[in-house]
């Protein structure tokens, strides 16, 4: 099969498997956690009713009541009237949880209640986290040409010196990412989520796309939101594409740092080799590879500056 | 200056600056958040007292009370009697929070209450996250020789075929990491934290070292714990070294995958180039570098198998 088709087929396979893996996780989490959550929710309602029926509310009874309320709340079960209708472990919410696990965002607004849920979380993330990194890496690799190499080539052809071209390109990409993945979503979130300000939106986007995921702001958790499942799926999509763009930005920065001699100065690994791989036909026969590699590397390094080519970042003379 | 001394000086500088950066973050967070927390804590106590003084507790008044209790709890302020003594924003706790921000673990057991706290979190993480990655990368690079290249060389000298040597080494490293950074700490945590089981300990270690950080289990947050500041500093140290080892494991796996042709098969970037950099004298003069690079790569690829050398991973013939 042609290597380009094979490469795209592999990527499509990755993405399909990623979605299936999320669905599988959602199903298992939902099956394990839903009954435990229902039981806890039921217990909390009974507890609340019991508390209301108390003839005399004293400090001790209130304390006992609050301990249980806060413990249940830690697991995402609220005693408030209007929050008891939505479950944290329906299929879409479970998928949202599975997604925050494998992307390592981990908001923690809902956490597994049962020991089997915790054990499954470990196993699920053990496979899911590296697999998600793999899918993200594969996607970013496919985006490097249209979003990095081609624009840098274009800037060079327009007369910019190579180093300046990469710096200008990085700045443009940064502005684009900030506008499309921070400012615009923050505006949307502050409109959709009643209690969020614009700063809250920016804060949520930043904390999420850095995979910090504090969980003080999580979209789609307020009661009575319309089209909640659709909204949650959109947020999951936003998170995935956003993480991809953050990774792309990081890789572009790494390449620019290489070119400006920053990685050499800080004695850190460079990321040039990967581009040679991108440029190269995939070699399944490993025997051939050792002979091919030095030749290709030498060729890339000695090649004259060719704007628009994929190796423009590497072949640029650093002087 | 000799390149090795320069390299270690740079690393020491990184680590010192990392600690200073954490301390600086802790100071700022503490200054911004402590007054807001004190105010909220004071308000909650008044609210609780007011609620207890109500002549008649009905569903509506309880609901109003609980809404405020749960909102305060989201920001880490509990209305429970025994938790009101410890602050989430004393210097050490703020440093713990700053540490979970820059390592992207982000438990979210405490989150900034004020808008200025949120804005500072964004700025702090914007510099802190890449810098932490830099420090971790620099540390891992220094550990590659004693923990990866040397043992693989030893295994080869003991008669193992190169590919098997890397596989055996990876398995040994994996077992070591699991024992030292999951099993042993989990045992410690389940002893120190009264309410944690061993599974909870393993779950905490895993969720933390994958930087998911759900925050349902956070050490040092239970009231009345002895030597809390020391304990929190120890956990911070554990997190840093643990993340370093996870990164080392990932890099070793990546190298092994390279050698076994997995990255070529999946068309992903290889990580071989970095070893050449490690082996090479740091070149600050960029002009020289372009001539040096192809030569070094060619030399490394055509060099005969030399056990114990740092490039053993790269120079191994894949056939």
Short mmCIF file of C-alpha atoms in Angstrom, two decimals, chain B residues 153 156 303-312 315:
data_model
loop_
_atom_site.label_atom_id
_atom_site.label_comp_id
_atom_site.label_asym_id
_atom_site.label_seq_id
_atom_site.Cartn_x
_atom_site.Cartn_y
_atom_site.Cartn_z
CA UNK B 153 25.76 -2.30 28.70
CA UNK B 156 25.08 -7.05 27.06
CA UNK B 303 30.15 2.18 15.00
CA UNK B 304 30.43 -1.50 15.95
CA UNK B 305 28.49 -2.70 18.97
CA UNK B 306 30.36 -1.51 22.01
CA UNK B 307 28.80 -2.67 25.27
CA UNK B 308 28.62 -0.16 28.07
CA UNK B 309 29.02 2.84 25.84
CA UNK B 310 26.40 5.54 26.04
CA UNK B 311 25.32 5.05 22.46
CA UNK B 312 24.70 1.33 22.86
CA UNK B 315 24.47 1.72 17.63
#
